[in-house]
Amino acid sequence: TRVLDAIGEAFVTFDAGWRYTHVNWKAAQLLGRDAASLLGRVPWEEFPGSVGSPAHAAHLRAAAEQRPITIESYHAPWDRWY
C-alpha cells in the first residue's frame, strides 16, 4: 500500500466484481473523491457518466484480454483528458 500511495501517477485496483480495492492519492484527486469513500464501490455506479466512454470500454477490454490497455480519452463530465 505504501508503494502504491507513493507513486505520482493515478493508480486503482479492482476486484473481480469491479469494486475498488485500492485508490491512491492521485487517483482520488483526479476522481474528485476521497479514496476511502470509493473502496468497495463500483466505478460504473459511482460515475455513471463514464459508462459507454472509451475509458469504460478500455477497462472492460483489459479485463477480458487480461492485458494492459493504454488510451487517451477526453471525459466531458470532468472536462479532463485521461
mmCIF file of N, CA and C in Angstrom:
data_model
loop_
_atom_site.group_PDB
_atom_site.id
_atom_site.type_symbol
_atom_site.label_atom_id
_atom_site.label_comp_id
_atom_site.label_asym_id
_atom_site.label_seq_id
_atom_site.Cartn_x
_atom_site.Cartn_y
_atom_site.Cartn_z
ATOM 1 N N THR A 1 0.821 -1.193 0.000
ATOM 2 C CA THR A 1 0.000 0.000 0.000
ATOM 3 C C THR A 1 0.860 1.250 0.000
ATOM 4 N N ARG A 2 1.923 1.269 0.785
ATOM 5 C CA ARG A 2 2.796 2.451 0.822
ATOM 6 C C ARG A 2 3.397 2.752 -0.544
ATOM 7 N N VAL A 3 3.835 1.716 -1.235
ATOM 8 C CA VAL A 3 4.433 1.916 -2.557
ATOM 9 C C VAL A 3 3.400 2.486 -3.518
ATOM 10 N N LEU A 4 2.206 1.932 -3.520
ATOM 11 C CA LEU A 4 1.160 2.406 -4.425
ATOM 12 C C LEU A 4 0.759 3.840 -4.111
ATOM 13 N N ASP A 5 0.744 4.189 -2.839
ATOM 14 C CA ASP A 5 0.394 5.551 -2.459
ATOM 15 C C ASP A 5 1.503 6.542 -2.770
ATOM 16 N N ALA A 6 2.729 6.053 -2.895
ATOM 17 C CA ALA A 6 3.866 6.939 -3.128
ATOM 18 C C ALA A 6 4.066 7.291 -4.597
ATOM 19 N N ILE A 7 3.511 6.506 -5.500
ATOM 20 C CA ILE A 7 3.734 6.813 -6.911
ATOM 21 C C ILE A 7 2.949 8.062 -7.303
ATOM 22 N N GLY A 8 3.495 8.803 -8.251
ATOM 23 C CA GLY A 8 2.901 10.078 -8.632
ATOM 24 C C GLY A 8 1.811 9.991 -9.676
ATOM 25 N N GLU A 9 1.543 8.799 -10.177
ATOM 26 C CA GLU A 9 0.502 8.597 -11.177
ATOM 27 C C GLU A 9 -0.748 8.047 -10.500
ATOM 28 N N ALA A 10 -1.894 8.308 -11.097
ATOM 29 C CA ALA A 10 -3.145 7.752 -10.583
ATOM 30 C C ALA A 10 -3.100 6.233 -10.727
ATOM 31 N N PHE A 11 -3.516 5.546 -9.666
ATOM 32 C CA PHE A 11 -3.490 4.085 -9.665
ATOM 33 C C PHE A 11 -4.657 3.564 -8.852
ATOM 34 N N VAL A 12 -5.424 2.656 -9.448
ATOM 35 C CA VAL A 12 -6.518 1.995 -8.736
ATOM 36 C C VAL A 12 -6.446 0.504 -9.013
ATOM 37 N N THR A 13 -7.017 -0.277 -8.114
ATOM 38 C CA THR A 13 -7.189 -1.703 -8.351
ATOM 39 C C THR A 13 -8.639 -2.062 -8.088
ATOM 40 N N PHE A 14 -9.082 -3.122 -8.755
ATOM 41 C CA PHE A 14 -10.455 -3.597 -8.636
ATOM 42 C C PHE A 14 -10.449 -5.082 -8.318
ATOM 43 N N ASP A 15 -11.519 -5.561 -7.710
ATOM 44 C CA ASP A 15 -11.687 -6.998 -7.545
ATOM 45 C C ASP A 15 -12.465 -7.528 -8.750
ATOM 46 N N ALA A 16 -12.813 -8.806 -8.731
ATOM 47 C CA ALA A 16 -13.499 -9.424 -9.865
ATOM 48 C C ALA A 16 -14.890 -8.847 -10.102
ATOM 49 N N GLY A 17 -15.472 -8.203 -9.099
ATOM 50 C CA GLY A 17 -16.780 -7.581 -9.246
ATOM 51 C C GLY A 17 -16.711 -6.109 -9.591
ATOM 52 N N TRP A 18 -15.537 -5.651 -9.993
ATOM 53 C CA TRP A 18 -15.289 -4.260 -10.360
ATOM 54 C C TRP A 18 -15.432 -3.305 -9.180
ATOM 55 N N ARG A 19 -15.226 -3.774 -7.972
ATOM 56 C CA ARG A 19 -15.235 -2.891 -6.803
ATOM 57 C C ARG A 19 -13.808 -2.406 -6.565
ATOM 58 N N TYR A 20 -13.687 -1.113 -6.263
ATOM 59 C CA TYR A 20 -12.371 -0.563 -5.944
ATOM 60 C C TYR A 20 -11.794 -1.280 -4.722
ATOM 61 N N THR A 21 -10.547 -1.729 -4.833
ATOM 62 C CA THR A 21 -9.852 -2.312 -3.691
ATOM 63 C C THR A 21 -8.703 -1.418 -3.233
ATOM 64 N N HIS A 22 -8.256 -0.536 -4.100
ATOM 65 C CA HIS A 22 -7.236 0.456 -3.738
ATOM 66 C C HIS A 22 -7.391 1.670 -4.641
ATOM 67 N N VAL A 23 -7.281 2.846 -4.050
ATOM 68 C CA VAL A 23 -7.298 4.115 -4.781
ATOM 69 C C VAL A 23 -6.199 4.969 -4.173
ATOM 70 N N ASN A 24 -5.158 5.274 -4.961
ATOM 71 C CA ASN A 24 -4.102 6.093 -4.382
ATOM 72 C C ASN A 24 -4.501 7.573 -4.384
ATOM 73 N N TRP A 25 -3.668 8.394 -3.782
ATOM 74 C CA TRP A 25 -3.992 9.820 -3.590
ATOM 75 C C TRP A 25 -4.205 10.538 -4.916
ATOM 76 N N LYS A 26 -3.399 10.195 -5.925
ATOM 77 C CA LYS A 26 -3.514 10.876 -7.212
ATOM 78 C C LYS A 26 -4.818 10.499 -7.918
ATOM 79 N N ALA A 27 -5.194 9.236 -7.861
ATOM 80 C CA ALA A 27 -6.463 8.815 -8.460
ATOM 81 C C ALA A 27 -7.631 9.489 -7.754
ATOM 82 N N ALA A 28 -7.576 9.543 -6.436
ATOM 83 C CA ALA A 28 -8.645 10.209 -5.674
ATOM 84 C C ALA A 28 -8.756 11.670 -6.083
ATOM 85 N N GLN A 29 -7.611 12.315 -6.262
ATOM 86 C CA GLN A 29 -7.596 13.716 -6.681
ATOM 87 C C GLN A 29 -8.242 13.871 -8.062
ATOM 88 N N LEU A 30 -7.876 13.020 -9.012
ATOM 89 C CA LEU A 30 -8.439 13.099 -10.359
ATOM 90 C C LEU A 30 -9.932 12.782 -10.384
ATOM 91 N N LEU A 31 -10.350 11.878 -9.505
ATOM 92 C CA LEU A 31 -11.763 11.497 -9.456
ATOM 93 C C LEU A 31 -12.598 12.457 -8.622
ATOM 94 N N GLY A 32 -11.928 13.346 -7.912
ATOM 95 C CA GLY A 32 -12.643 14.327 -7.108
ATOM 96 C C GLY A 32 -13.343 13.732 -5.902
ATOM 97 N N ARG A 33 -12.799 12.647 -5.390
ATOM 98 C CA ARG A 33 -13.403 11.951 -4.271
ATOM 99 C C ARG A 33 -12.334 11.554 -3.263
ATOM 100 N N ASP A 34 -12.749 11.329 -2.043
ATOM 101 C CA ASP A 34 -11.876 10.781 -1.018
ATOM 102 C C ASP A 34 -11.664 9.301 -1.337
ATOM 103 N N ALA A 35 -10.418 8.846 -1.282
ATOM 104 C CA ALA A 35 -10.116 7.455 -1.628
ATOM 105 C C ALA A 35 -10.947 6.475 -0.810
ATOM 106 N N ALA A 36 -11.069 6.696 0.465
ATOM 107 C CA ALA A 36 -11.805 5.770 1.335
ATOM 108 C C ALA A 36 -13.270 5.652 0.934
ATOM 109 N N SER A 37 -13.843 6.728 0.396
ATOM 110 C CA SER A 37 -15.256 6.686 0.015
ATOM 111 C C SER A 37 -15.494 5.834 -1.225
ATOM 112 N N LEU A 38 -14.437 5.518 -1.980
ATOM 113 C CA LEU A 38 -14.582 4.710 -3.184
ATOM 114 C C LEU A 38 -14.370 3.218 -2.932
ATOM 115 N N LEU A 39 -13.665 2.876 -1.869
ATOM 116 C CA LEU A 39 -13.362 1.473 -1.612
ATOM 117 C C LEU A 39 -14.640 0.657 -1.488
ATOM 118 N N GLY A 40 -14.664 -0.468 -2.201
ATOM 119 C CA GLY A 40 -15.829 -1.336 -2.204
ATOM 120 C C GLY A 40 -16.929 -0.911 -3.157
ATOM 121 N N ARG A 41 -16.755 0.227 -3.792
ATOM 122 C CA ARG A 41 -17.766 0.750 -4.725
ATOM 123 C C ARG A 41 -17.413 0.365 -6.162
ATOM 124 N N VAL A 42 -18.416 0.336 -7.013
ATOM 125 C CA VAL A 42 -18.246 0.017 -8.430
ATOM 126 C C VAL A 42 -18.165 1.332 -9.206
ATOM 127 N N PRO A 43 -17.118 1.516 -10.015
ATOM 128 C CA PRO A 43 -16.950 2.806 -10.698
ATOM 129 C C PRO A 43 -18.124 3.176 -11.593
ATOM 130 N N TRP A 44 -18.751 2.194 -12.233
ATOM 131 C CA TRP A 44 -19.855 2.496 -13.155
ATOM 132 C C TRP A 44 -21.085 2.995 -12.395
ATOM 133 N N GLU A 45 -21.197 2.633 -11.116
ATOM 134 C CA GLU A 45 -22.295 3.132 -10.290
ATOM 135 C C GLU A 45 -21.945 4.491 -9.680
ATOM 136 N N GLU A 46 -20.689 4.672 -9.305
ATOM 137 C CA GLU A 46 -20.245 5.933 -8.714
ATOM 138 C C GLU A 46 -20.137 7.037 -9.758
ATOM 139 N N PHE A 47 -19.781 6.666 -10.975
ATOM 140 C CA PHE A 47 -19.583 7.621 -12.067
ATOM 141 C C PHE A 47 -20.348 7.142 -13.303
ATOM 142 N N PRO A 48 -21.684 7.177 -13.254
ATOM 143 C CA PRO A 48 -22.472 6.628 -14.361
ATOM 144 C C PRO A 48 -22.222 7.323 -15.697
ATOM 145 N N GLY A 49 -21.738 8.545 -15.679
ATOM 146 C CA GLY A 49 -21.426 9.243 -16.924
ATOM 147 C C GLY A 49 -20.285 8.610 -17.690
ATOM 148 N N SER A 50 -19.524 7.750 -17.040
ATOM 149 C CA SER A 50 -18.394 7.105 -17.715
ATOM 150 C C SER A 50 -18.802 5.854 -18.484
ATOM 151 N N VAL A 51 -20.005 5.334 -18.220
ATOM 152 C CA VAL A 51 -20.469 4.139 -18.923
ATOM 153 C C VAL A 51 -20.598 4.454 -20.411
ATOM 154 N N GLY A 52 -19.983 3.606 -21.218
ATOM 155 C CA GLY A 52 -20.004 3.807 -22.669
ATOM 156 C C GLY A 52 -18.865 4.659 -23.190
ATOM 157 N N SER A 53 -18.059 5.214 -22.285
ATOM 158 C CA SER A 53 -16.930 6.049 -22.701
ATOM 159 C C SER A 53 -15.769 5.170 -23.173
ATOM 160 N N PRO A 54 -14.785 5.762 -23.865
ATOM 161 C CA PRO A 54 -13.601 4.995 -24.254
ATOM 162 C C PRO A 54 -12.878 4.390 -23.040
ATOM 163 N N ALA A 55 -12.853 5.095 -21.926
ATOM 164 C CA ALA A 55 -12.198 4.558 -20.726
ATOM 165 C C ALA A 55 -12.944 3.332 -20.205
ATOM 166 N N HIS A 56 -14.255 3.387 -20.198
ATOM 167 C CA HIS A 56 -15.075 2.245 -19.780
ATOM 168 C C HIS A 56 -14.784 1.047 -20.675
ATOM 169 N N ALA A 57 -14.786 1.272 -21.984
ATOM 170 C CA ALA A 57 -14.510 0.195 -22.935
ATOM 171 C C ALA A 57 -13.110 -0.372 -22.734
ATOM 172 N N ALA A 58 -12.139 0.492 -22.442
ATOM 173 C CA ALA A 58 -10.766 0.030 -22.232
ATOM 174 C C ALA A 58 -10.661 -0.831 -20.979
ATOM 175 N N HIS A 59 -11.354 -0.446 -19.921
ATOM 176 C CA HIS A 59 -11.358 -1.269 -18.698
ATOM 177 C C HIS A 59 -11.911 -2.666 -19.000
ATOM 178 N N LEU A 60 -13.037 -2.711 -19.676
ATOM 179 C CA LEU A 60 -13.662 -3.996 -19.984
ATOM 180 C C LEU A 60 -12.774 -4.843 -20.892
ATOM 181 N N ARG A 61 -12.163 -4.192 -21.874
ATOM 182 C CA ARG A 61 -11.272 -4.910 -22.791
ATOM 183 C C ARG A 61 -10.035 -5.441 -22.078
ATOM 184 N N ALA A 62 -9.447 -4.633 -21.218
ATOM 185 C CA ALA A 62 -8.261 -5.069 -20.473
ATOM 186 C C ALA A 62 -8.581 -6.284 -19.609
ATOM 187 N N ALA A 63 -9.734 -6.268 -18.969
ATOM 188 C CA ALA A 63 -10.126 -7.403 -18.129
ATOM 189 C C ALA A 63 -10.394 -8.642 -18.977
ATOM 190 N N ALA A 64 -11.087 -8.475 -20.091
ATOM 191 C CA ALA A 64 -11.416 -9.608 -20.952
ATOM 192 C C ALA A 64 -10.165 -10.234 -21.557
ATOM 193 N N GLU A 65 -9.202 -9.391 -21.949
ATOM 194 C CA GLU A 65 -7.994 -9.877 -22.609
ATOM 195 C C GLU A 65 -6.859 -10.146 -21.624
ATOM 196 N N GLN A 66 -7.070 -9.750 -20.359
ATOM 197 C CA GLN A 66 -6.046 -9.937 -19.322
ATOM 198 C C GLN A 66 -4.695 -9.350 -19.741
ATOM 199 N N ARG A 67 -4.766 -8.088 -20.198
ATOM 200 C CA ARG A 67 -3.539 -7.379 -20.580
ATOM 201 C C ARG A 67 -3.747 -5.884 -20.393
ATOM 202 N N PRO A 68 -2.652 -5.144 -20.253
ATOM 203 C CA PRO A 68 -2.779 -3.680 -20.106
ATOM 204 C C PRO A 68 -3.289 -3.044 -21.390
ATOM 205 N N ILE A 69 -4.058 -1.984 -21.226
ATOM 206 C CA ILE A 69 -4.564 -1.194 -22.346
ATOM 207 C C ILE A 69 -4.191 0.259 -22.055
ATOM 208 N N THR A 70 -3.675 0.950 -23.039
ATOM 209 C CA THR A 70 -3.339 2.363 -22.886
ATOM 210 C C THR A 70 -4.211 3.169 -23.835
ATOM 211 N N ILE A 71 -4.858 4.190 -23.287
ATOM 212 C CA ILE A 71 -5.685 5.068 -24.119
ATOM 213 C C ILE A 71 -5.501 6.504 -23.662
ATOM 214 N N GLU A 72 -5.890 7.423 -24.509
ATOM 215 C CA GLU A 72 -6.085 8.825 -24.135
ATOM 216 C C GLU A 72 -7.528 9.126 -24.444
ATOM 217 N N SER A 73 -8.211 9.733 -23.488
ATOM 218 C CA SER A 73 -9.635 9.942 -23.658
ATOM 219 C C SER A 73 -10.067 11.228 -22.964
ATOM 220 N N TYR A 74 -10.899 12.005 -23.637
ATOM 221 C CA TYR A 74 -11.489 13.196 -23.025
ATOM 222 C C TYR A 74 -12.755 12.781 -22.309
ATOM 223 N N HIS A 75 -12.895 13.207 -21.065
ATOM 224 C CA HIS A 75 -14.077 12.871 -20.268
ATOM 225 C C HIS A 75 -14.829 14.163 -19.984
ATOM 226 N N ALA A 76 -15.888 14.379 -20.739
ATOM 227 C CA ALA A 76 -16.635 15.637 -20.687
ATOM 228 C C ALA A 76 -17.180 15.995 -19.304
ATOM 229 N N PRO A 77 -17.732 15.030 -18.531
ATOM 230 C CA PRO A 77 -18.283 15.437 -17.232
ATOM 231 C C PRO A 77 -17.273 16.150 -16.324
ATOM 232 N N TRP A 78 -15.976 15.791 -16.462
ATOM 233 C CA TRP A 78 -14.960 16.431 -15.622
ATOM 234 C C TRP A 78 -14.096 17.410 -16.414
ATOM 235 N N ASP A 79 -14.389 17.579 -17.717
ATOM 236 C CA ASP A 79 -13.631 18.467 -18.578
ATOM 237 C C ASP A 79 -12.123 18.174 -18.465
ATOM 238 N N ARG A 80 -11.780 16.896 -18.598
ATOM 239 C CA ARG A 80 -10.385 16.450 -18.466
ATOM 240 C C ARG A 80 -10.035 15.398 -19.499
ATOM 241 N N TRP A 81 -8.760 15.375 -19.819
ATOM 242 C CA TRP A 81 -8.186 14.303 -20.623
ATOM 243 C C TRP A 81 -7.579 13.280 -19.671
ATOM 244 N N TYR A 82 -7.785 12.031 -19.975
ATOM 245 C CA TYR A 82 -7.196 10.929 -19.213
ATOM 246 C C TYR A 82 -6.444 10.034 -20.162
#
